[in-house]
mmCIF file with all atom_site columns, C-alpha atoms and ligand atoms in Angstrom:
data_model
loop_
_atom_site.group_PDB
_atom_site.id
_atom_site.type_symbol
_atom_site.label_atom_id
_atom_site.label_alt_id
_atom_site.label_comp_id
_atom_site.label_asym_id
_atom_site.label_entity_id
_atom_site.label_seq_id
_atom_site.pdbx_PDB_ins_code
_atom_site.Cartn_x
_atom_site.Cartn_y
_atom_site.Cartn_z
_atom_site.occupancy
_atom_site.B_iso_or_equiv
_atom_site.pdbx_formal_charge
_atom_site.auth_seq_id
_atom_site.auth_comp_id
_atom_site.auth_asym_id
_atom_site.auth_atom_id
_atom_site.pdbx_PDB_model_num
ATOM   1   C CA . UNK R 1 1   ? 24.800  -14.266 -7.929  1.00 55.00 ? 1   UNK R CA 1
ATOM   2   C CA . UNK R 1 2   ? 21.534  -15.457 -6.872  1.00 59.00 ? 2   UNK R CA 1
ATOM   3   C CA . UNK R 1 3   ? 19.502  -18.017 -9.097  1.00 66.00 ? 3   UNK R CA 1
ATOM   4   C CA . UNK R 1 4   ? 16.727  -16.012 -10.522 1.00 65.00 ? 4   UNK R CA 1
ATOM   5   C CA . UNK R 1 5   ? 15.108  -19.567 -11.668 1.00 69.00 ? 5   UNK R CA 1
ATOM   6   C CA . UNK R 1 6   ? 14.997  -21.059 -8.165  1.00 77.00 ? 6   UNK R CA 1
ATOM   7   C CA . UNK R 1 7   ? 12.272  -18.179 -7.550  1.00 93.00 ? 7   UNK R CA 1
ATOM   8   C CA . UNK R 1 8   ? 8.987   -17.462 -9.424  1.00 97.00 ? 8   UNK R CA 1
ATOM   9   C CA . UNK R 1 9   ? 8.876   -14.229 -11.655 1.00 98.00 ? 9   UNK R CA 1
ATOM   10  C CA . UNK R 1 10  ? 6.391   -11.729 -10.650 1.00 98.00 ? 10  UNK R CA 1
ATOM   11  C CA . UNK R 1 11  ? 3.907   -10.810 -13.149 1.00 98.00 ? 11  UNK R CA 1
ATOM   12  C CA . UNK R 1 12  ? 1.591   -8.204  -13.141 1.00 98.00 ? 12  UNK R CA 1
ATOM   13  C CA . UNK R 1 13  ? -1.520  -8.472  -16.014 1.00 98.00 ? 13  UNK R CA 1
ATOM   14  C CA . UNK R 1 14  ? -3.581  -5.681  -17.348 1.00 98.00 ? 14  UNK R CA 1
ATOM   15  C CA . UNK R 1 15  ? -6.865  -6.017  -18.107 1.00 98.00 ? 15  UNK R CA 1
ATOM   16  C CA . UNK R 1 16  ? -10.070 -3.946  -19.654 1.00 97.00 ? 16  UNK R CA 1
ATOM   17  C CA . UNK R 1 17  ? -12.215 -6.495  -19.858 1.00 92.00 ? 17  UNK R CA 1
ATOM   18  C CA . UNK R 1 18  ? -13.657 -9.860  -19.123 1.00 95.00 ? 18  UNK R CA 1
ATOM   19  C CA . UNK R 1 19  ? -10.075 -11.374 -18.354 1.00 97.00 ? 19  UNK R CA 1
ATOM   20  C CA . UNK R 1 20  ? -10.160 -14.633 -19.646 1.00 98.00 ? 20  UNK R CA 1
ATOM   21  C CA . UNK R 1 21  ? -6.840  -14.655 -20.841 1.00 98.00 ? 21  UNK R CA 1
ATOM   22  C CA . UNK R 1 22  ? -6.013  -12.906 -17.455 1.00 98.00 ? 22  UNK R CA 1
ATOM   23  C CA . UNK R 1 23  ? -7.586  -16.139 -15.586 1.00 98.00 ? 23  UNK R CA 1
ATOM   24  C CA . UNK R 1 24  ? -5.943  -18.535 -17.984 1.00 98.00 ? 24  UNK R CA 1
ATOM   25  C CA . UNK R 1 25  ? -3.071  -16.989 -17.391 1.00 99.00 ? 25  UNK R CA 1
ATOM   26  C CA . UNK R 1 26  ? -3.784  -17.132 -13.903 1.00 98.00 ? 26  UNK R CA 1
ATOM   27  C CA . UNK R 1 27  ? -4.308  -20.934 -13.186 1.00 98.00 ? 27  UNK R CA 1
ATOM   28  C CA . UNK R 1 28  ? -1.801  -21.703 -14.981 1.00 98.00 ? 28  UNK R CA 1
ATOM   29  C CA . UNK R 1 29  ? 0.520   -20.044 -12.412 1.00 98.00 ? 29  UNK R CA 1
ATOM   30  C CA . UNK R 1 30  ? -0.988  -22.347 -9.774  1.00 98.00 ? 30  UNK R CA 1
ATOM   31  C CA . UNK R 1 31  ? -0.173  -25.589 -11.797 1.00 98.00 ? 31  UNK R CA 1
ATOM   32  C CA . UNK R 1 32  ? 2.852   -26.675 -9.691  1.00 96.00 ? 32  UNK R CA 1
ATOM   33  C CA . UNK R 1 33  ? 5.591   -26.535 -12.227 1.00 95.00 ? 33  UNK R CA 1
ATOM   34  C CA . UNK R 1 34  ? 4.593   -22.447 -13.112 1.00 98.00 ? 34  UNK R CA 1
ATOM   35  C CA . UNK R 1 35  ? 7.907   -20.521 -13.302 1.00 98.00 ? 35  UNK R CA 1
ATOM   36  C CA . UNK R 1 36  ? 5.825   -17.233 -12.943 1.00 98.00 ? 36  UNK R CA 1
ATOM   37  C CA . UNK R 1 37  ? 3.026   -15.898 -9.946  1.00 98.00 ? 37  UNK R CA 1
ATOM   38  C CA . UNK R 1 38  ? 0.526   -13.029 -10.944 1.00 98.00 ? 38  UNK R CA 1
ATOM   39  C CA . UNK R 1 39  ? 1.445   -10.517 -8.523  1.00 98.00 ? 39  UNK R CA 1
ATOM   40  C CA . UNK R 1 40  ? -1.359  -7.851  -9.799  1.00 98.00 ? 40  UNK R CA 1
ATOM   41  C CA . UNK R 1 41  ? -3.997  -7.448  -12.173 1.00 98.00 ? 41  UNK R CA 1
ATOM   42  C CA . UNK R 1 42  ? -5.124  -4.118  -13.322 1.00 98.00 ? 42  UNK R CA 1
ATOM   43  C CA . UNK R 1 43  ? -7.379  -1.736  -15.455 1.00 98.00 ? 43  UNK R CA 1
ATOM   44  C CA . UNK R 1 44  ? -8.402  0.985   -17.037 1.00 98.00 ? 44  UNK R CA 1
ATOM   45  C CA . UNK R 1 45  ? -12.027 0.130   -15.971 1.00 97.00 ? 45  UNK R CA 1
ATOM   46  C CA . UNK R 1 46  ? -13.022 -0.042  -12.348 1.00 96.00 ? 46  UNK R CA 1
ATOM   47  C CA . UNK R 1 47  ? -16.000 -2.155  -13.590 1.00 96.00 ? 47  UNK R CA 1
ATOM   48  C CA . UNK R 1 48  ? -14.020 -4.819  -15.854 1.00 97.00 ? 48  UNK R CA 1
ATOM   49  C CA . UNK R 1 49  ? -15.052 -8.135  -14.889 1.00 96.00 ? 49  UNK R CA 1
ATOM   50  C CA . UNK R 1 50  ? -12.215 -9.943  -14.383 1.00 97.00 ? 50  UNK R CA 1
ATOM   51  C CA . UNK R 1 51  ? -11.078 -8.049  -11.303 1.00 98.00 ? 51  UNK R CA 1
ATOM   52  C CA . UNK R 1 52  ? -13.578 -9.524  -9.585  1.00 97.00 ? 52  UNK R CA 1
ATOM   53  C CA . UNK R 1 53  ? -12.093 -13.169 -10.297 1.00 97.00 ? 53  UNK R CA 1
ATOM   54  C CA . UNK R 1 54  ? -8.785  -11.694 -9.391  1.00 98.00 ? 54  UNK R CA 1
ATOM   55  C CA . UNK R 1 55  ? -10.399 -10.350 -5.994  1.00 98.00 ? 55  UNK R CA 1
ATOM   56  C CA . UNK R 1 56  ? -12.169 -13.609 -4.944  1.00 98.00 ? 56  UNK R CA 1
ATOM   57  C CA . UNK R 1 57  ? -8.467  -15.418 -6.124  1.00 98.00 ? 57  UNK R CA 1
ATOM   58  C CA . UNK R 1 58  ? -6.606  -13.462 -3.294  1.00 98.00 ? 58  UNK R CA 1
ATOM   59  C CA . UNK R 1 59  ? -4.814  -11.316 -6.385  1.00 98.00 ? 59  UNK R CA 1
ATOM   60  C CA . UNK R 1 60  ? -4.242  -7.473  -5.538  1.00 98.00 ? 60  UNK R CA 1
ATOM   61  C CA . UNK R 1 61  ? -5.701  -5.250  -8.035  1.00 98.00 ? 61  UNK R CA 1
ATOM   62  C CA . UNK R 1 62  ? -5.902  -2.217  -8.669  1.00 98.00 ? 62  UNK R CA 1
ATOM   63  C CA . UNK R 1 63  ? -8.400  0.341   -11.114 1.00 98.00 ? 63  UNK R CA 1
ATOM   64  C CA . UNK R 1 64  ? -7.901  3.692   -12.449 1.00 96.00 ? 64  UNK R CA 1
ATOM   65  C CA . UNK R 1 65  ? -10.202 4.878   -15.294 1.00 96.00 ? 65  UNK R CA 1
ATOM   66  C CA . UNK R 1 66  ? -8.469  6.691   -18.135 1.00 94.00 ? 66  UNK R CA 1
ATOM   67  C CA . UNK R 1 67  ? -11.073 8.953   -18.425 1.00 94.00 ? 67  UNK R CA 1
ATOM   68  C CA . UNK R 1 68  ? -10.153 12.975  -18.017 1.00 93.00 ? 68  UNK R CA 1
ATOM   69  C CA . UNK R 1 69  ? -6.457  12.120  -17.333 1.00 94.00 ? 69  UNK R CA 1
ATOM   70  C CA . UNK R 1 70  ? -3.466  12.756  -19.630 1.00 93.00 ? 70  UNK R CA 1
ATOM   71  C CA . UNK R 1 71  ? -1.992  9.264   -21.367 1.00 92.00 ? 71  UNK R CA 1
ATOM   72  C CA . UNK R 1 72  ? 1.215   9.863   -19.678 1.00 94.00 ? 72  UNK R CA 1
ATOM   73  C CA . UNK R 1 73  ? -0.213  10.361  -16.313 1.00 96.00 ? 73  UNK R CA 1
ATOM   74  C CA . UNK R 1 74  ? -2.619  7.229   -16.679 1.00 96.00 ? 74  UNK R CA 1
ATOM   75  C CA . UNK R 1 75  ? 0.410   5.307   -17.763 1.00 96.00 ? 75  UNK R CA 1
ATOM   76  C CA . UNK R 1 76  ? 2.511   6.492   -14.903 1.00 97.00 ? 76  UNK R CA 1
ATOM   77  C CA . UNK R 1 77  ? -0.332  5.274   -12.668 1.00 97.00 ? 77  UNK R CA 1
ATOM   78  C CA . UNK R 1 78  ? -0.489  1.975   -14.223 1.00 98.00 ? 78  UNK R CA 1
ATOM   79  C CA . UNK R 1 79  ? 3.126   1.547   -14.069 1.00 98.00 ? 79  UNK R CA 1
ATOM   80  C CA . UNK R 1 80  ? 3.540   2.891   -10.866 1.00 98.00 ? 80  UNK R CA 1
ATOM   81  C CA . UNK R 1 81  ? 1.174   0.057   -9.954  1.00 98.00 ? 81  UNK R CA 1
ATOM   82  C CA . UNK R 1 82  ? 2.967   -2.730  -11.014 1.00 98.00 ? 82  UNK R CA 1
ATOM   83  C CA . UNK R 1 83  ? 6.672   -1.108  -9.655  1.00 98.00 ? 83  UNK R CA 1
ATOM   84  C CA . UNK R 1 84  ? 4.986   -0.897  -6.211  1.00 98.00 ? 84  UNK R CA 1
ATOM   85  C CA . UNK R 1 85  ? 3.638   -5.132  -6.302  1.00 98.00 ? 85  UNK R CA 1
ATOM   86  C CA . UNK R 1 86  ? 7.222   -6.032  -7.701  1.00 98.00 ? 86  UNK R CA 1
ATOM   87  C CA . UNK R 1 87  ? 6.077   -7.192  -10.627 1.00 98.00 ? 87  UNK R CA 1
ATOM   88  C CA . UNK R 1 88  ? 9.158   -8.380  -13.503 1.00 98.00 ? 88  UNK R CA 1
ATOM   89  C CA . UNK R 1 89  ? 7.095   -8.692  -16.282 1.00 98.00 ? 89  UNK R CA 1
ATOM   90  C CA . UNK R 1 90  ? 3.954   -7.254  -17.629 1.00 98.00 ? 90  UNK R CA 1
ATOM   91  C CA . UNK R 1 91  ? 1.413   -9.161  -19.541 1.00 98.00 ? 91  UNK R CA 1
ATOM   92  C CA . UNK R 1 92  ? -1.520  -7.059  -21.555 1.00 98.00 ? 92  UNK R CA 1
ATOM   93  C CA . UNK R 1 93  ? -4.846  -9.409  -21.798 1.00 98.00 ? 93  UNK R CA 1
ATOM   94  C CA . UNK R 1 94  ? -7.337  -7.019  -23.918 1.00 97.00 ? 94  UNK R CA 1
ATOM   95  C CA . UNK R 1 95  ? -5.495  -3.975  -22.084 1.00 97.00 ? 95  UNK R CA 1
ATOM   96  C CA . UNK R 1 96  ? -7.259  -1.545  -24.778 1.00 94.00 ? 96  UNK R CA 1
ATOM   97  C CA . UNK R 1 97  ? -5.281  1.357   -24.212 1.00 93.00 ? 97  UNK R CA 1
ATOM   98  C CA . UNK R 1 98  ? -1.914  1.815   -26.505 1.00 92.00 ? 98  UNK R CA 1
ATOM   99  C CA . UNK R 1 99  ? 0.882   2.872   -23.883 1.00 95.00 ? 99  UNK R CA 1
ATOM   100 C CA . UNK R 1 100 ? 3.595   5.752   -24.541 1.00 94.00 ? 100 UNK R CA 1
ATOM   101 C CA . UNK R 1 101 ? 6.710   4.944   -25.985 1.00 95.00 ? 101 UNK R CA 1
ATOM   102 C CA . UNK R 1 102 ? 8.801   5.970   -22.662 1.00 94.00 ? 102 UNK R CA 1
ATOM   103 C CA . UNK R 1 103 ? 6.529   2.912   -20.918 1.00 96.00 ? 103 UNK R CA 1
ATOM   104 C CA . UNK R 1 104 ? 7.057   0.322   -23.251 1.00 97.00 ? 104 UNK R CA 1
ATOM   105 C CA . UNK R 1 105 ? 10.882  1.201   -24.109 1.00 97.00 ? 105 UNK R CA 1
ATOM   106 C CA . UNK R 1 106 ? 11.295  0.500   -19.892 1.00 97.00 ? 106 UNK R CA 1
ATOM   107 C CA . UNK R 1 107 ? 9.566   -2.893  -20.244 1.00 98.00 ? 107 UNK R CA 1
ATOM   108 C CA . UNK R 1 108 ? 11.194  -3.834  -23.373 1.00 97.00 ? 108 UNK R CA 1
ATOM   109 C CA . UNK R 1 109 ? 11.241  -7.387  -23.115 1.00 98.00 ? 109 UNK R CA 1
ATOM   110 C CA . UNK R 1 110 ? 9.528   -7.820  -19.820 1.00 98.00 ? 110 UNK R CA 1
ATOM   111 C CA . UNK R 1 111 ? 6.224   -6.941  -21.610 1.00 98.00 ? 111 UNK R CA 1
ATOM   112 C CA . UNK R 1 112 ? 3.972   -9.184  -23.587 1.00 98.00 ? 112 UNK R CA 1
ATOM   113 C CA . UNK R 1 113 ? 0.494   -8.886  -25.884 1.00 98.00 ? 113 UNK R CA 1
ATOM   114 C CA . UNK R 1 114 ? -2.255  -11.540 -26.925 1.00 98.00 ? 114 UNK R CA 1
ATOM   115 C CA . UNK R 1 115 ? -3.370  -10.411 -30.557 1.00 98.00 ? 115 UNK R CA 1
ATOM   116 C CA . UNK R 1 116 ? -6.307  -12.997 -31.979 1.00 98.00 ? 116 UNK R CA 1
ATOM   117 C CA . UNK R 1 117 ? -4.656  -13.159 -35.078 1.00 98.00 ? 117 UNK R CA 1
ATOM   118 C CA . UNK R 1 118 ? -1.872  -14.920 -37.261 1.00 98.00 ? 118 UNK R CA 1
ATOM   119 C CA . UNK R 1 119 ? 0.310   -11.542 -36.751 1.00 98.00 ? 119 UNK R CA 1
ATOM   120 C CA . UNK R 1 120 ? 1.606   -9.917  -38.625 1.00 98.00 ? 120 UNK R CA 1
ATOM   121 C CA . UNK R 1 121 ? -1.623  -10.314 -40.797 1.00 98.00 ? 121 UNK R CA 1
ATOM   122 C CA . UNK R 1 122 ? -4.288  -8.125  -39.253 1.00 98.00 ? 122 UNK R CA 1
ATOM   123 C CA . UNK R 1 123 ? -3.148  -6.186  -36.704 1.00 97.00 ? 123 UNK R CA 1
ATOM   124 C CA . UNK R 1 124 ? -5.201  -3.643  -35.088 1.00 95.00 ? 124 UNK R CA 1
ATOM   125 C CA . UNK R 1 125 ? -9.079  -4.305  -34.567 1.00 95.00 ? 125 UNK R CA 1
ATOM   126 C CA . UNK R 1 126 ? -11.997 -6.734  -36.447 1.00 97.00 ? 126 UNK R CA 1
ATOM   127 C CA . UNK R 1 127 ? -9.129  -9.374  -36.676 1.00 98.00 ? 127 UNK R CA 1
ATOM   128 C CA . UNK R 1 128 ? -11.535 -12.179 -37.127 1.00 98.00 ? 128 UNK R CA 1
ATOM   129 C CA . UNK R 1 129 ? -13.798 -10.055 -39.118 1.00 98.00 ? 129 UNK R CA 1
ATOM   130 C CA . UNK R 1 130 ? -10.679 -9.603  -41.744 1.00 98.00 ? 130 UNK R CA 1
ATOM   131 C CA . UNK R 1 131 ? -9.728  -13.155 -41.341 1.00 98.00 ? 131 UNK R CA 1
ATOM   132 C CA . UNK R 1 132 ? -13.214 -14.693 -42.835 1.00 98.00 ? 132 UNK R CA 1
ATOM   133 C CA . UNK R 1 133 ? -13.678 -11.548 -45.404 1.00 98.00 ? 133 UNK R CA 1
ATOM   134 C CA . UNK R 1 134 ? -10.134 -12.541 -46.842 1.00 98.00 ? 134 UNK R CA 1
ATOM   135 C CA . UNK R 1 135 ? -11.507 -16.220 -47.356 1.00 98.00 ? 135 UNK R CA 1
ATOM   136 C CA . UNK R 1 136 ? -8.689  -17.309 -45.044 1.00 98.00 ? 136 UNK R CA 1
ATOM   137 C CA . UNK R 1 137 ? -8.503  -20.937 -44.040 1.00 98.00 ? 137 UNK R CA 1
ATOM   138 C CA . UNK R 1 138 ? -7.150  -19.787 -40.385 1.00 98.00 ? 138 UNK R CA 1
ATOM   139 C CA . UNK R 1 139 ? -7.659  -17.451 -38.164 1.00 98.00 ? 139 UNK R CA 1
ATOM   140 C CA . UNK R 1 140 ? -5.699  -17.838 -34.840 1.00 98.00 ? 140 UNK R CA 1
ATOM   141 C CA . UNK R 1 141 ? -3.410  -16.270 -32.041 1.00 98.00 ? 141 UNK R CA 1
ATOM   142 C CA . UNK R 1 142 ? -0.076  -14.240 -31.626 1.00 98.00 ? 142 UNK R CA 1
ATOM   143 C CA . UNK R 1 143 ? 1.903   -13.558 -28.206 1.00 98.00 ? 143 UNK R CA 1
ATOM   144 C CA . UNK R 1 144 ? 4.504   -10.729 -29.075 1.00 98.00 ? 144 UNK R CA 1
ATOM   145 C CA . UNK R 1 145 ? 6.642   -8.805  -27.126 1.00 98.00 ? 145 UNK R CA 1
ATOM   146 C CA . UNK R 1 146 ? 5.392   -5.363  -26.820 1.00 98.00 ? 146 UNK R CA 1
ATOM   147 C CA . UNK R 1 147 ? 7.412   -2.167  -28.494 1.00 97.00 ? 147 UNK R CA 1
ATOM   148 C CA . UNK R 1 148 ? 6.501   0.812   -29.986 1.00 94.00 ? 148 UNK R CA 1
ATOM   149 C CA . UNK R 1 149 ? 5.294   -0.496  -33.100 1.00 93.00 ? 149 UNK R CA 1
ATOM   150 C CA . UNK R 1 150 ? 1.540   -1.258  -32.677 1.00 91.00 ? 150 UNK R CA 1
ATOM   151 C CA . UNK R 1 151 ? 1.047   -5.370  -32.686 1.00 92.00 ? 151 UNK R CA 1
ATOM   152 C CA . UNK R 1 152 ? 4.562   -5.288  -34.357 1.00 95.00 ? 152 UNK R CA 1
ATOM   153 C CA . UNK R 1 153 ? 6.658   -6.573  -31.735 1.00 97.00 ? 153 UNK R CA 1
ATOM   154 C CA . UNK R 1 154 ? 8.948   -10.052 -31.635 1.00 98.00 ? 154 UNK R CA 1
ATOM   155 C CA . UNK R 1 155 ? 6.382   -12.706 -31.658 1.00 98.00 ? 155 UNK R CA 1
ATOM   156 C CA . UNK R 1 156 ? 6.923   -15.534 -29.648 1.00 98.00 ? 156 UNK R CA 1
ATOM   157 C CA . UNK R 1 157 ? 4.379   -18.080 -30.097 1.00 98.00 ? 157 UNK R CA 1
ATOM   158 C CA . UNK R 1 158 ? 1.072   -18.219 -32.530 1.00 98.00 ? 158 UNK R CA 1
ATOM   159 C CA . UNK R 1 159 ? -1.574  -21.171 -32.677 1.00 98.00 ? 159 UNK R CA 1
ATOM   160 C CA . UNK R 1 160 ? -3.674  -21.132 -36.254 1.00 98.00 ? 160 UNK R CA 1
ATOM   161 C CA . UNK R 1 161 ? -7.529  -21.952 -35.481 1.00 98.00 ? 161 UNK R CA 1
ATOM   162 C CA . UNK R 1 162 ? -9.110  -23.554 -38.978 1.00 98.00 ? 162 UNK R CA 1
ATOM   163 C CA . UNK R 1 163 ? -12.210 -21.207 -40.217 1.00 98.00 ? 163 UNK R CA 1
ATOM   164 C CA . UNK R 1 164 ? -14.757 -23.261 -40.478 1.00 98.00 ? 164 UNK R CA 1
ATOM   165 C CA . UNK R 1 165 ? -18.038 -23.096 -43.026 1.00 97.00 ? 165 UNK R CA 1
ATOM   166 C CA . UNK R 1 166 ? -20.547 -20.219 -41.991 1.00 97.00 ? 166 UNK R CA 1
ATOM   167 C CA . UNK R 1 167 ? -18.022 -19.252 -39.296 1.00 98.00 ? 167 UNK R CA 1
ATOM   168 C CA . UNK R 1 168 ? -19.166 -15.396 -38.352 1.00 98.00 ? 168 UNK R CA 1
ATOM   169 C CA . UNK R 1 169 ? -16.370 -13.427 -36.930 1.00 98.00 ? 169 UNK R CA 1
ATOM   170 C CA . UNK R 1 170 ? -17.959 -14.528 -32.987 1.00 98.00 ? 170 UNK R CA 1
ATOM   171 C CA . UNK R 1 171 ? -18.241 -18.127 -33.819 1.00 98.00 ? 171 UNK R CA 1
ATOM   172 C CA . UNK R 1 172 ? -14.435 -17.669 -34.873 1.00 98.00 ? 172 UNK R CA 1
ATOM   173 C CA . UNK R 1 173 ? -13.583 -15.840 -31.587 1.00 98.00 ? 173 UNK R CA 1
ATOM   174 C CA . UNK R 1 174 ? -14.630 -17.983 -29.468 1.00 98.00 ? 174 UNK R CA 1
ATOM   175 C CA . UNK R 1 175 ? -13.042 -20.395 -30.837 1.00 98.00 ? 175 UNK R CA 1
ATOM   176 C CA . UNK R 1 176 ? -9.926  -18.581 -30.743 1.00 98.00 ? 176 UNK R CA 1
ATOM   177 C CA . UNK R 1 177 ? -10.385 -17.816 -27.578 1.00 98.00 ? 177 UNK R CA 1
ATOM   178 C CA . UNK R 1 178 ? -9.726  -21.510 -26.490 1.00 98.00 ? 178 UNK R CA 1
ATOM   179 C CA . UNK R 1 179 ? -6.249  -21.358 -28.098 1.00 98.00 ? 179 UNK R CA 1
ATOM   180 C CA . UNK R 1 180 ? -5.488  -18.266 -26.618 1.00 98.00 ? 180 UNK R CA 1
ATOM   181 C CA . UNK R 1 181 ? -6.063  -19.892 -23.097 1.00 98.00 ? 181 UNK R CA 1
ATOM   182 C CA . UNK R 1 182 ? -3.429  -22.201 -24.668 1.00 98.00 ? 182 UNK R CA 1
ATOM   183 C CA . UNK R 1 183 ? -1.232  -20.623 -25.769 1.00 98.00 ? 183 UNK R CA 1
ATOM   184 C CA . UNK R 1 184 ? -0.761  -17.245 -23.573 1.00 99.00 ? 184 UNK R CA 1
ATOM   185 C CA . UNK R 1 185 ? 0.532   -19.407 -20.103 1.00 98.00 ? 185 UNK R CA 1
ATOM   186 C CA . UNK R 1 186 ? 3.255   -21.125 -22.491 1.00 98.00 ? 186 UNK R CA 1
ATOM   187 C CA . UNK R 1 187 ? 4.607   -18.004 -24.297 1.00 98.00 ? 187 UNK R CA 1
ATOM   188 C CA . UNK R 1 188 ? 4.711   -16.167 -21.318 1.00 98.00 ? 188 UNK R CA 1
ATOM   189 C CA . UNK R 1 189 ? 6.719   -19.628 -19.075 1.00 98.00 ? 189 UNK R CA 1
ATOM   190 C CA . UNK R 1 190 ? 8.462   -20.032 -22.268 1.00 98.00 ? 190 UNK R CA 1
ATOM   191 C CA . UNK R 1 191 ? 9.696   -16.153 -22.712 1.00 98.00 ? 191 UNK R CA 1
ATOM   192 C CA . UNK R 1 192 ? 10.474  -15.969 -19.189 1.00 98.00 ? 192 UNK R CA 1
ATOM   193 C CA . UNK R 1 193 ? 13.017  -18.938 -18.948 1.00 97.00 ? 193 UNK R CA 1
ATOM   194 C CA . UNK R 1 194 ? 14.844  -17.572 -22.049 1.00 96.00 ? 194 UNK R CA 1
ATOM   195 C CA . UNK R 1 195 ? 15.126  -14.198 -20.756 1.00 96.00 ? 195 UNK R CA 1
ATOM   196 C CA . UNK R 1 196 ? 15.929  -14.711 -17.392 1.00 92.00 ? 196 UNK R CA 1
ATOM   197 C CA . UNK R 1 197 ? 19.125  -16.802 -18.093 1.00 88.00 ? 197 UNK R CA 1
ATOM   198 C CA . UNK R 1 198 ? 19.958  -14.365 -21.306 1.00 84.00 ? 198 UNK R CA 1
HETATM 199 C C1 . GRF X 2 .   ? -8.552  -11.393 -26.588 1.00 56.13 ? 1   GRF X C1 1
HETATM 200 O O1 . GRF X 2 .   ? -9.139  -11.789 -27.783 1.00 56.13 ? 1   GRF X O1 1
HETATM 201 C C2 . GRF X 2 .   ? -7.161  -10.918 -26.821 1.00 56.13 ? 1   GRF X C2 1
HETATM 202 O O2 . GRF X 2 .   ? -6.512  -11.599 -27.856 1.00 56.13 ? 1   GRF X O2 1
HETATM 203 C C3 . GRF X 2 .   ? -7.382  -9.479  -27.211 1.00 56.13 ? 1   GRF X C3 1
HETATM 204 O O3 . GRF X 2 .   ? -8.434  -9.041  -26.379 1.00 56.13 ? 1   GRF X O3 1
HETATM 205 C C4 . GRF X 2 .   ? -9.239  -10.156 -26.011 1.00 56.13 ? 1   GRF X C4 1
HETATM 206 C C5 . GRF X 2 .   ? -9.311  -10.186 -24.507 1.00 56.13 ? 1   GRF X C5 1
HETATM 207 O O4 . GRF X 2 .   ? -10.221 -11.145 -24.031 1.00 56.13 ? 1   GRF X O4 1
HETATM 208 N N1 . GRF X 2 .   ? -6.174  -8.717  -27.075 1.00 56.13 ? 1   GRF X N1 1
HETATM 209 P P1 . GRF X 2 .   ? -10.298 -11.490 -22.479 1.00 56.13 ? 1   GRF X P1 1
HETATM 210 O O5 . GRF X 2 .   ? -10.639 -10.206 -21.734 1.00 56.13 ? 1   GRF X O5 1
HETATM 211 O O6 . GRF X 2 .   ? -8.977  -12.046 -22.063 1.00 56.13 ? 1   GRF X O6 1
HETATM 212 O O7 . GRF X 2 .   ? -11.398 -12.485 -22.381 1.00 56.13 ? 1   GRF X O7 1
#
């Protein structure tokens, strides 16, 4: 049998956004002991920024807007994207779409989520928002394995950020953020050498 560890996983990241986590996630791979290469990075937007970084860093990408198309057939296309650049695993880096079930029960372990919070308090939206409202000492950062249960899946690492005095919940983010740039490239190295030689 050939040995899946002497070769780089392909990963393939979507993206609606700005991408830092997609470009942290990104460098990373190009540190010379990366077990992973980003193969793709794609979006729901045609205009989200960080497919521009992935353009001008030799990445393929690809865009398809969501917008008048059926969720299965937008998910299909999305999918279909990241079959056709070989990609193993599947990392979401503020992908703001929720996928079908069918999607995410074919990834099941070969997809991953960045949630900026201490999961499973606040899933869902406003987590920093939430965080400073509850009078919490820390906000922070979950990577979980996707699955059908919104934010709910296996988490596999999490990095509290301290709330600091007067902290409003973009102060806090951007804090967060920093962790997240952290701690996203070492879940996803981490998940993929314990589930390639599972
Ligand atoms: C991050 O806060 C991530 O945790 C959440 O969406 C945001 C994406 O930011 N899922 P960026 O596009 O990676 O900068």
């Amino acid at each position: 049998m050939a040995d899946l560890t002497a070769t780089k996983a392909r990963v393939a990241v979507f993206i609606s956004g700005t991408g830092t986590n997609m470009a942290a996630l990104l460098y990373a791979s190009r540190l010379p002991t990366s077990n992973y290469e980003i193969v793709l990075v794609a979006s729901n937007r045609e205009d989200a920024k960080g497919l521009t970084l992935a353009r001008a860093e030799g990445i393929a990408t690809f865009a398809q807007s969501h917008r008048g198309m059926e969720r299965d057939a937008h998910d299909a296309a999305m999918e279909q994207a990241a079959q056709a650049a070989g990609a193993d695993y599947i990392a979401l880096a503020g992908y703001m779409r929720i996928l079908g079930t069918a999607f995410v029960e074919r990834w099941s372990e070969r997809m991953l989520n960045i949630h900026p919070s201490l999961l499973p308090r606040y899933k869902g939206l406003d987590t920093h928002g939430r965080a400073i409202a509850a009078g919490d000492m820390h906000g922070g950062v979950s990577v979980h394995l996707v699955t059908a249960d919104l934010d709910g899946g296996e988490v596999l690492a999490q990095m509290p950020v301290a709330i600091e005095e007067g902290d409003t919940p973009e102060t806090l983010e951007a804090r967060v953020r920093f962790a997240e740039h952290q701690v996203y490239p070492f879940a996803l190295s981490r998940h993929i050498d314990r589930h390639r030689t599972s």
